[in-house]
Amino acid sequence: MSSATIPVIAIDGPSASGKGTVAALVARALGFHYLDSGAIYRVTAHAGQRAGVSLDDESALATLARGLDLRFDGVEVFLNGEAVGDAIRTEEAGRAASKIAAMPVLRAALLERQRAFRRAPGLVTDGRDMGSVVFPDATLKIFLTASCEERAKRRYKQLIEKGFDANLAALFEDLSERDARDAARAVAPLKQSADAVLLDTTGLSIDEAVQQVLRDYRAASAV
Ligand code: CDP
């Protein structure tokens, strides 16, 4: 199978919209591979901080990104063979990822690495530019969102469940800021592409969102 014929479901959207959870469940339902592209930005920022590279040094970060020894196993992420899942899931790691994600040279360095995840029988991936830049020929593109209040509540619940400290008002502020930065950046800004289906999950359960994506996928692959 040439890689261009391998189906891809690209799910893009703002922070804490639930796209990662939905994407992983859709991948499981279809028996497809799953790529959490945000984790790649998070690991890159983490690796940079560990190596003492400034988060403003675009060319050093791009060089580091090209040579990153990164492996996914289910939801766990390994950097140089070490599990870094917990370290990269903090709000601070998210802010660092969002900062370096605005750098065009770094994004270009990560492009082929992301495309290599397109393997049979198919791929479900989530991020900001999966449908617009990384997999423009995706079988189905979804823009998954929810109100900022709802997303702040979901992120709060997620952090508390993991045993982290969390403050709802601070999370709301942080998400609004991150949305604004992701949407305003010059390269691969967060926005719904014309050919993406909008899925607003504000009043939906995770299962309802998953079922909707599966219905859209069946419809898209039937044409
Ligand atoms: O879960 P959350 O949306 O907060 O974070 P994430 O999806 O893990 O992504 C972390 C950051 O990486 C985001 O704030 C984006 O700035 C950036 N990102 C991106 O620019 N492009 C992607 N394809 C994925 C993430």
XYZ file of N, CA and C and ligand atoms in Angstrom:
694
model
N 0.858 -1.193 0.000
C 0.000 0.000 0.000
C 0.890 1.236 0.000
N 0.736 2.134 -0.996
C 1.534 3.359 -0.966
C 0.977 4.229 0.164
N 1.880 5.004 0.792
C 1.415 5.681 2.008
C 0.260 6.640 1.711
N 0.189 7.183 0.472
C -0.884 8.125 0.152
C -2.260 7.465 0.176
N -2.311 6.136 0.051
C -3.627 5.481 0.057
C -4.020 5.009 1.460
N -3.133 5.173 2.428
C -3.454 4.773 3.806
C -4.356 5.850 4.425
N -5.535 5.449 4.932
C -6.451 6.458 5.462
C -5.907 7.206 6.677
N -6.233 8.478 6.738
C -5.850 9.309 7.887
C -7.087 10.075 8.361
N -7.302 10.074 9.665
C -8.324 10.928 10.267
C -7.564 11.997 11.053
N -7.705 13.243 10.643
C -6.979 14.341 11.282
C -7.949 15.115 12.172
N -7.637 15.171 13.470
C -8.511 15.875 14.416
C -7.743 17.061 14.996
N -8.127 18.253 14.611
C -7.458 19.448 15.114
C -8.403 20.241 16.001
N -7.815 21.074 16.852
C -8.660 21.905 17.708
C -7.862 22.489 18.848
N -8.503 23.353 19.643
C -7.805 24.035 20.740
C -7.489 23.116 21.927
N -6.690 23.645 22.848
C -6.298 22.922 24.060
C -7.499 22.443 24.847
N -7.367 21.232 25.374
C -8.364 20.676 26.295
C -9.750 20.540 25.680
N -9.812 20.428 24.359
C -11.117 20.241 23.716
C -11.526 18.773 23.790
N -10.613 17.917 24.193
C -10.902 16.486 24.291
C -10.455 15.751 23.044
N -9.721 16.453 22.162
C -9.369 15.823 20.888
C -8.460 14.611 21.064
N -7.556 14.661 22.035
C -6.646 13.530 22.255
C -7.404 12.283 22.692
N -8.324 12.468 23.648
C -9.117 11.341 24.149
C -9.964 10.761 23.028
N -10.628 11.650 22.286
C -11.497 11.196 21.199
C -10.656 10.496 20.122
N -9.536 11.095 19.759
C -8.694 10.512 18.696
C -8.205 9.121 19.091
N -7.764 8.967 20.341
C -7.250 7.658 20.775
C -8.362 6.605 20.752
N -9.579 7.000 21.137
C -10.694 6.032 21.145
C -11.148 5.688 19.724
N -11.117 6.663 18.834
C -11.470 6.391 17.433
C -10.431 5.433 16.847
N -9.162 5.665 17.152
C -8.094 4.784 16.650
C -8.318 3.359 17.160
N -8.684 3.254 18.423
C -8.895 1.921 18.986
C -10.077 1.229 18.300
N -11.166 1.989 18.092
C -12.365 1.397 17.474
C -12.076 0.897 16.061
N -11.197 1.586 15.351
C -10.925 1.198 13.959
C -9.695 0.290 13.830
N -8.967 0.096 14.923
C -7.717 -0.679 14.869
C -6.613 0.093 14.145
N -6.670 1.434 14.193
C -5.679 2.277 13.512
C -4.574 2.693 14.491
N -3.473 3.195 13.938
C -2.416 3.778 14.766
C -2.894 5.148 15.247
N -2.235 5.653 16.321
C -2.600 6.960 16.857
C -1.348 7.807 17.036
N -1.413 9.040 16.588
C -0.310 9.972 16.814
C -0.817 11.209 17.550
N -0.237 11.445 18.721
C -0.512 12.645 19.518
C 0.585 13.656 19.143
N 0.310 14.525 18.172
C 1.383 15.411 17.676
C 1.806 16.427 18.738
N 0.875 16.811 19.628
C 1.226 17.765 20.682
C 2.339 17.212 21.576
N 2.327 15.869 21.757
C 3.356 15.251 22.608
C 4.742 15.468 22.006
N 4.826 15.526 20.677
C 6.134 15.735 20.042
C 6.656 17.136 20.384
N 5.748 18.138 20.358
C 6.168 19.500 20.742
C 6.520 19.557 22.227
N 5.746 18.852 23.025
C 6.023 18.829 24.466
C 7.384 18.177 24.753
N 7.650 17.037 24.096
C 8.925 16.339 24.330
C 10.093 17.182 23.841
N 9.904 17.865 22.713
C 10.989 18.691 22.184
C 11.342 19.807 23.175
N 10.308 20.455 23.727
C 10.563 21.524 24.700
C 11.258 20.953 25.944
N 10.774 19.791 26.359
C 11.341 19.124 27.540
C 12.812 18.762 27.303
N 13.089 18.194 26.130
C 14.466 17.789 25.807
C 15.360 19.026 25.748
N 14.813 20.130 25.217
C 15.582 21.374 25.136
C 15.938 21.885 26.520
N 14.932 21.877 27.411
C 15.175 22.367 28.774
C 16.212 21.506 29.486
N 16.098 20.201 29.263
C 17.066 19.283 29.889
C 18.479 19.495 29.374
N 18.560 19.813 28.076
C 19.885 19.979 27.466
C 20.425 21.393 27.687
N 19.657 22.227 28.401
C 20.116 23.588 28.677
C 20.007 24.505 27.462
N 19.155 24.120 26.474
C 18.963 24.965 25.289
C 17.875 25.993 25.618
N 18.101 27.247 25.253
C 17.093 28.274 25.529
C 15.870 28.033 24.651
N 14.669 28.264 25.215
C 13.439 28.058 24.434
C 13.236 29.163 23.397
N 14.215 30.085 23.290
C 14.175 31.103 22.235
C 15.114 30.742 21.088
N 15.919 29.700 21.285
C 16.946 29.364 20.292
C 16.387 28.399 19.243
N 15.766 28.982 18.215
C 15.056 28.175 17.219
C 15.944 27.175 16.496
N 17.145 27.596 16.081
C 17.928 26.661 15.278
C 18.468 25.525 16.156
N 18.835 25.817 17.385
C 19.303 24.743 18.280
C 18.164 23.766 18.576
N 16.955 24.301 18.747
C 15.802 23.423 19.035
C 15.465 22.564 17.815
N 15.587 23.152 16.613
C 15.292 22.388 15.390
C 16.305 21.255 15.227
N 17.563 21.526 15.501
C 18.601 20.496 15.394
C 18.305 19.379 16.396
N 17.951 19.790 17.603
C 17.622 18.812 18.640
C 16.408 17.971 18.217
N 15.402 18.635 17.623
C 14.168 17.946 17.205
C 14.465 16.889 16.148
N 15.366 17.223 15.219
C 15.690 16.266 14.154
C 16.329 15.003 14.719
N 17.097 15.129 15.783
C 17.832 13.979 16.310
C 17.155 13.305 17.504
N 15.947 13.754 17.816
C 15.268 13.249 19.022
C 15.040 11.737 18.973
N 15.434 11.038 20.029
C 15.154 9.593 20.114
C 13.825 9.458 20.850
N 12.754 9.405 20.050
C 11.395 9.484 20.585
C 10.619 8.245 20.186
N 9.910 7.677 21.139
C 9.115 6.479 20.834
C 7.802 6.544 21.606
N 6.719 6.146 20.937
C 5.413 6.081 21.603
C 5.079 4.627 21.850
N 4.499 4.348 23.010
C 4.009 2.998 23.261
C 2.666 3.185 23.962
N 1.572 2.984 23.210
C 0.257 3.322 23.745
C 0.238 4.807 24.050
N -0.132 5.166 25.290
C -0.159 6.591 25.624
C 1.155 7.049 26.254
N 2.079 6.120 26.496
C 3.348 6.520 27.111
C 4.323 7.012 26.027
N 5.156 7.969 26.422
C 6.132 8.552 25.506
C 7.522 8.343 26.098
N 8.450 7.865 25.262
C 9.811 7.614 25.732
C 10.790 8.540 25.026
N 11.637 9.184 25.820
C 12.700 10.023 25.290
C 14.009 9.354 25.702
N 14.846 9.013 24.730
C 16.084 8.265 25.003
C 15.807 7.039 25.872
N 14.679 6.372 25.604
C 14.347 5.144 26.332
C 13.711 5.362 27.698
N 13.582 6.629 28.114
C 13.030 6.922 29.456
C 11.586 7.440 29.327
N 10.667 6.897 30.155
C 9.272 7.342 30.111
C 9.185 8.780 30.619
N 8.626 9.685 29.794
C 8.551 11.096 30.199
C 7.110 11.600 30.229
N 6.145 10.663 30.155
C 4.726 11.024 30.107
C 4.323 12.038 31.156
N 4.659 11.801 32.409
C 4.219 12.701 33.474
C 4.870 14.077 33.349
N 6.161 14.092 33.040
C 6.887 15.368 32.966
C 6.362 16.261 31.848
N 5.894 15.663 30.753
C 5.471 16.513 29.626
C 3.991 16.891 29.683
N 3.248 16.348 30.659
C 1.800 16.635 30.722
C 1.451 17.775 31.660
N 2.420 18.421 32.256
C 2.101 19.521 33.173
C 1.698 20.756 32.359
N 1.040 21.722 33.024
C 0.646 22.950 32.331
C 1.881 23.724 31.884
N 2.934 23.659 32.689
C 4.162 24.364 32.328
C 4.749 23.786 31.037
N 4.717 22.456 30.929
C 5.237 21.810 29.716
C 4.375 22.185 28.506
N 3.062 22.349 28.741
C 2.158 22.765 27.663
C 2.478 24.175 27.180
N 2.787 25.054 28.130
C 3.146 26.436 27.759
C 4.449 26.463 26.975
N 5.424 25.668 27.427
C 6.721 25.618 26.734
C 6.523 25.073 25.318
N 5.650 24.051 25.181
C 5.386 23.462 23.861
C 4.756 24.503 22.947
N 3.785 25.254 23.489
C 3.081 26.246 22.683
C 4.038 27.361 22.239
N 5.001 27.675 23.097
C 5.982 28.715 22.755
C 6.861 28.274 21.585
N 7.415 27.072 21.673
C 8.322 26.648 20.602
C 7.553 26.253 19.333
N 6.247 25.938 19.498
C 5.442 25.527 18.344
C 5.202 26.692 17.377
N 5.520 27.921 17.801
C 5.345 29.069 16.915
C 6.544 29.245 15.979
N 7.558 28.346 16.085
C 8.792 28.527 15.310
C 8.751 27.732 14.000
N 8.797 28.424 12.850
C 8.662 27.743 11.552
C 9.757 26.702 11.272
N 11.007 26.998 11.624
C 12.095 26.053 11.320
C 11.918 24.779 12.144
N 11.495 24.950 13.367
C 11.246 23.792 14.229
C 10.080 22.960 13.664
N 9.010 23.617 13.261
C 7.847 22.886 12.719
C 8.261 22.100 11.479
N 9.079 22.728 10.624
C 9.526 22.041 9.401
C 10.355 20.816 9.768
N 11.174 20.941 10.816
C 12.033 19.821 11.237
C 11.199 18.630 11.713
N 9.984 18.906 12.172
C 9.156 17.819 12.725
C 8.188 17.208 11.706
N 8.158 17.788 10.508
C 7.156 17.382 9.517
C 7.281 15.913 9.094
N 8.463 15.523 8.637
C 8.632 14.148 8.133
C 8.464 13.113 9.249
N 8.928 13.489 10.410
C 8.807 12.604 11.570
C 7.322 12.282 11.828
N 6.472 13.301 11.692
C 5.034 13.076 11.904
C 4.443 12.246 10.763
N 4.859 12.550 9.531
C 4.292 11.812 8.380
C 4.645 10.332 8.416
N 5.774 9.996 9.060
C 6.208 8.596 9.131
C 5.232 7.731 9.945
N 4.343 8.379 10.683
C 3.362 7.607 11.469
C 2.208 7.088 10.609
N 2.167 7.488 9.356
C 1.099 7.029 8.461
C 1.434 5.614 8.006
N 0.893 4.645 8.701
C 1.168 3.238 8.394
C -0.150 2.472 8.336
N -0.169 1.392 7.521
C -1.384 0.578 7.406
C -1.717 -0.011 8.780
N -2.994 -0.204 9.114
C -4.152 0.002 8.235
C -4.667 1.450 8.216
N -4.142 2.332 9.055
C -4.609 3.715 9.040
C -4.098 4.455 10.260
N -4.304 5.774 10.242
C -3.808 6.621 11.329
C -4.881 7.604 11.779
N -4.995 7.750 13.090
C -5.803 8.838 13.652
C -4.812 9.742 14.376
N -4.875 11.030 14.101
C -3.908 11.925 14.706
C -4.594 13.192 15.190
N -4.045 13.817 16.238
C -4.646 15.059 16.705
C -3.590 16.128 16.924
N -3.998 17.378 16.749
C -3.081 18.507 16.927
C -3.718 19.808 16.513
N -2.923 20.649 15.825
C -3.424 21.944 15.367
C -3.429 22.020 13.842
N -2.468 21.331 13.224
C -2.287 21.467 11.768
C -2.224 20.110 11.083
N -2.845 19.100 11.689
C -2.772 17.763 11.097
C -3.468 17.738 9.733
N -4.627 18.387 9.647
C -5.371 18.404 8.384
C -4.873 19.476 7.421
N -4.376 20.594 7.961
C -4.001 21.704 7.077
C -2.592 21.571 6.516
N -1.641 21.038 7.303
C -0.238 21.030 6.869
C 0.343 19.613 6.772
N 0.186 18.826 7.820
C 0.907 17.546 7.870
C 0.259 16.494 6.957
N -1.072 16.383 7.022
C -1.775 15.410 6.174
C -2.888 16.119 5.395
N -2.505 16.979 4.430
C -3.541 17.734 3.716
C -4.492 16.840 2.921
N -4.051 15.593 2.618
C -4.929 14.678 1.867
C -5.652 13.702 2.804
N -5.801 14.056 4.079
C -6.483 13.166 5.045
C -7.874 12.792 4.538
N -8.289 11.567 4.849
C -9.608 11.076 4.439
C -10.711 11.906 5.109
N -10.488 12.234 6.364
C -11.472 13.004 7.123
C -10.738 14.015 8.000
N -11.216 15.253 7.979
C -10.638 16.292 8.842
C -11.740 16.803 9.765
N -11.424 16.810 11.047
C -12.395 17.254 12.045
C -11.791 18.446 12.785
N -12.581 19.468 13.025
C -12.158 20.545 13.920
C -12.981 20.381 15.178
N -12.319 19.889 16.224
C -13.029 19.540 17.452
C -12.819 20.632 18.498
N -13.911 21.184 18.976
C -13.771 22.279 19.929
C -14.838 22.188 21.023
N -14.767 23.102 21.974
C -15.765 23.226 23.037
C -15.552 24.626 23.604
N -16.525 25.141 24.356
C -16.364 26.489 24.904
C -15.155 26.521 25.843
N -14.587 27.714 26.029
C -13.401 27.840 26.884
C -13.730 27.433 28.328
N -14.933 27.784 28.818
C -15.348 27.409 30.182
C -15.357 25.887 30.325
N -15.953 25.238 29.340
C -16.054 23.778 29.373
C -14.658 23.142 29.319
N -13.787 23.678 28.506
C -12.438 23.117 28.380
C -11.647 23.314 29.676
N -11.823 24.487 30.313
C -11.118 24.734 31.579
C -11.591 23.728 32.630
N -12.900 23.462 32.646
C -13.447 22.487 33.618
C -12.888 21.096 33.363
N -12.814 20.715 32.086
C -12.286 19.376 31.753
C -10.820 19.236 32.150
N -10.041 20.290 31.855
C -8.614 20.239 32.187
C -8.428 20.186 33.709
N -9.274 20.936 34.444
C -9.221 20.962 35.906
C -9.432 19.546 36.450
N -10.479 18.894 35.943
C -10.832 17.554 36.393
C -9.679 16.573 36.101
N -9.125 16.712 34.903
C -8.032 15.835 34.486
C -6.808 15.991 35.409
N -6.469 17.242 35.735
C -5.299 17.492 36.579
C -5.522 16.985 37.996
N -6.724 17.253 38.548
C -7.034 16.814 39.906
C -6.977 15.280 39.978
N -7.529 14.629 38.959
C -7.517 13.161 38.946
C -6.099 12.603 38.932
N -5.194 13.358 38.297
C -3.805 12.889 38.237
C -3.035 13.263 39.492
N -3.710 13.958 40.426
C -3.055 14.308 41.686
C -2.276 15.614 41.619
N -2.461 16.409 40.518
C -1.777 17.697 40.413
C -2.639 18.773 41.084
N -2.009 19.894 41.483
C -2.748 21.056 41.972
C -3.385 21.742 40.778
N -4.567 22.335 40.966
C -5.156 23.055 39.838
C -6.064 24.157 40.336
N -6.161 25.235 39.549
C -7.012 26.366 39.897
C -7.818 26.718 38.650
N -9.158 26.627 38.782
C -10.035 26.761 37.619
C -9.875 28.112 36.908
N -9.828 29.191 37.687
C -9.722 30.524 37.071
C -8.394 30.672 36.333
N -7.321 30.157 36.942
C -6.006 30.256 36.306
C -5.966 29.414 35.024
N -6.640 28.264 35.054
C -6.668 27.408 33.865
C -7.415 28.095 32.727
N -8.528 28.772 33.090
C -9.316 29.491 32.082
C -8.454 30.565 31.419
N -7.735 31.328 32.244
C -6.846 32.378 31.723
C -5.790 31.789 30.816
N -5.197 30.693 31.290
C -4.106 30.065 30.559
C -4.581 29.531 29.205
N -5.762 28.902 29.200
C -6.302 28.358 27.946
C -6.613 29.486 26.961
N -7.193 30.588 27.478
C -7.512 31.714 26.592
C -6.242 32.269 25.961
N -5.193 32.394 26.795
C -3.920 32.919 26.287
C -3.329 32.000 25.237
N -3.369 30.682 25.544
C -2.790 29.682 24.633
C -3.562 29.662 23.312
N -4.894 29.750 23.379
C -5.721 29.814 22.159
C -5.302 31.003 21.312
N -5.150 32.158 21.992
C -4.831 33.387 21.262
C -3.463 33.239 20.592
N -2.501 32.673 21.306
C -1.154 32.534 20.718
C -1.177 31.526 19.569
N -1.870 30.400 19.763
C -1.917 29.374 18.708
C -2.639 29.905 17.461
N -3.652 30.780 17.682
C -4.427 31.285 16.538
C -3.715 32.439 15.832
N -2.893 33.183 16.579
C -2.294 34.386 15.993
C -0.953 34.122 15.317
N -0.337 32.967 15.564
C 1.007 32.765 15.029
C 0.981 32.710 13.497
N 2.108 33.079 12.899
C 2.163 33.174 11.437
C 2.176 31.793 10.789
N 2.786 30.820 11.466
C 2.930 29.505 10.840
C 1.936 28.506 11.447
N 1.225 27.801 10.564
C 0.236 26.792 10.965
C -0.646 27.262 12.131
N -1.319 28.394 11.969
C -2.167 28.873 13.069
C -3.350 27.939 13.305
N -3.866 27.986 14.541
C -5.037 27.176 14.874
C -6.266 27.802 14.239
N -6.810 27.145 13.237
C -8.089 27.607 12.684
C -8.743 26.452 11.934
N -10.056 26.528 11.832
C -10.751 25.448 11.142
C -10.509 25.576 9.645
N -9.992 24.508 8.987
C -9.825 24.596 7.527
C -11.188 24.457 6.862
N -11.256 24.962 5.654
C -12.523 24.977 4.912
C -13.058 23.557 4.717
N -12.140 22.578 4.589
C -12.593 21.208 4.333
C -12.697 20.354 5.602
N -12.675 20.996 6.770
C -12.824 20.233 8.027
C -14.264 20.310 8.526
N -14.703 19.224 9.151
C -16.044 19.163 9.735
C -15.964 19.701 11.166
N -16.835 20.626 11.525
C -16.825 21.183 12.886
C -17.545 20.238 13.850
N -16.893 19.924 14.952
C -17.537 19.102 15.979
C -17.404 19.837 17.318
N -18.490 20.451 17.767
C -18.484 21.171 19.041
C -18.953 20.195 20.121
N -18.060 19.881 21.061
C -18.365 18.845 22.054
C -18.857 19.422 23.378
N -19.219 20.727 23.388
C -19.618 21.357 24.662
C -20.680 20.545 25.397
N -21.718 20.115 24.697
C -22.758 19.352 25.407
C -22.669 17.849 25.179
N -21.565 17.373 24.630
C -21.476 15.949 24.267
C -20.614 15.156 25.234
N -20.977 13.878 25.407
C -20.087 12.996 26.179
C -18.961 12.553 25.240
N -17.918 11.964 25.827
C -16.803 11.467 25.007
C -17.315 10.440 24.000
N -18.181 9.538 24.497
C -18.668 8.484 23.609
C -19.473 9.070 22.446
N -20.285 10.101 22.733
C -21.064 10.720 21.645
C -20.133 11.348 20.603
N -19.064 11.976 21.083
C -18.112 12.596 20.150
C -17.426 11.512 19.301
N -17.040 10.410 19.942
C -16.375 9.307 19.222
C -17.304 8.741 18.149
N -18.573 8.509 18.532
C -19.541 7.937 17.572
C -19.744 8.882 16.393
N -19.745 10.195 16.666
C -19.931 11.166 15.575
C -18.752 11.111 14.595
N -17.521 11.006 15.130
C -16.346 10.926 14.246
C -16.410 9.630 13.420
N -16.816 8.529 14.049
C -16.895 7.257 13.314
C -17.944 7.351 12.194
N -19.074 8.026 12.472
C -20.095 8.193 11.421
C -19.539 9.044 10.276
N -18.844 10.134 10.637
C -18.273 11.010 9.600
C -17.233 10.246 8.779
N -16.472 9.383 9.456
C -15.442 8.628 8.736
C -16.081 7.638 7.757
N -17.137 6.962 8.223
C -17.815 6.011 7.315
C -18.357 6.750 6.095
N -18.917 7.930 6.356
C -19.476 8.711 5.230
C -18.349 9.163 4.299
N -17.215 9.594 4.874
C -16.110 10.101 4.038
C -15.453 8.974 3.253
N -15.372 7.754 3.842
C -14.707 6.684 3.097
C -15.629 6.022 2.084
N -16.936 6.312 2.167
C -17.881 5.692 1.218
C -17.904 6.461 -0.100
N -17.366 7.691 -0.114
C -17.458 8.474 -1.367
C -16.258 8.237 -2.283
O -3.638 19.190 25.239
P -3.218 20.542 24.730
O -4.039 20.951 23.553
O -3.085 21.569 25.793
O -1.772 20.389 24.242
P -1.138 19.525 23.088
O -2.130 19.116 22.040
O -0.313 18.478 23.727
O -0.175 20.617 22.406
C 0.729 21.399 23.156
C 1.062 22.653 22.339
O 1.764 22.263 21.146
C -0.150 23.429 21.856
O -0.484 24.488 22.717
C 0.252 23.951 20.495
O 0.809 25.224 20.599
C 1.344 23.034 20.038
N 0.957 22.146 18.940
C 1.077 22.615 17.649
O 1.456 23.752 17.440
N 0.810 21.810 16.592
C 0.372 20.544 16.781
N 0.127 19.785 15.721
C 0.210 20.053 18.094
C 0.502 20.882 19.161
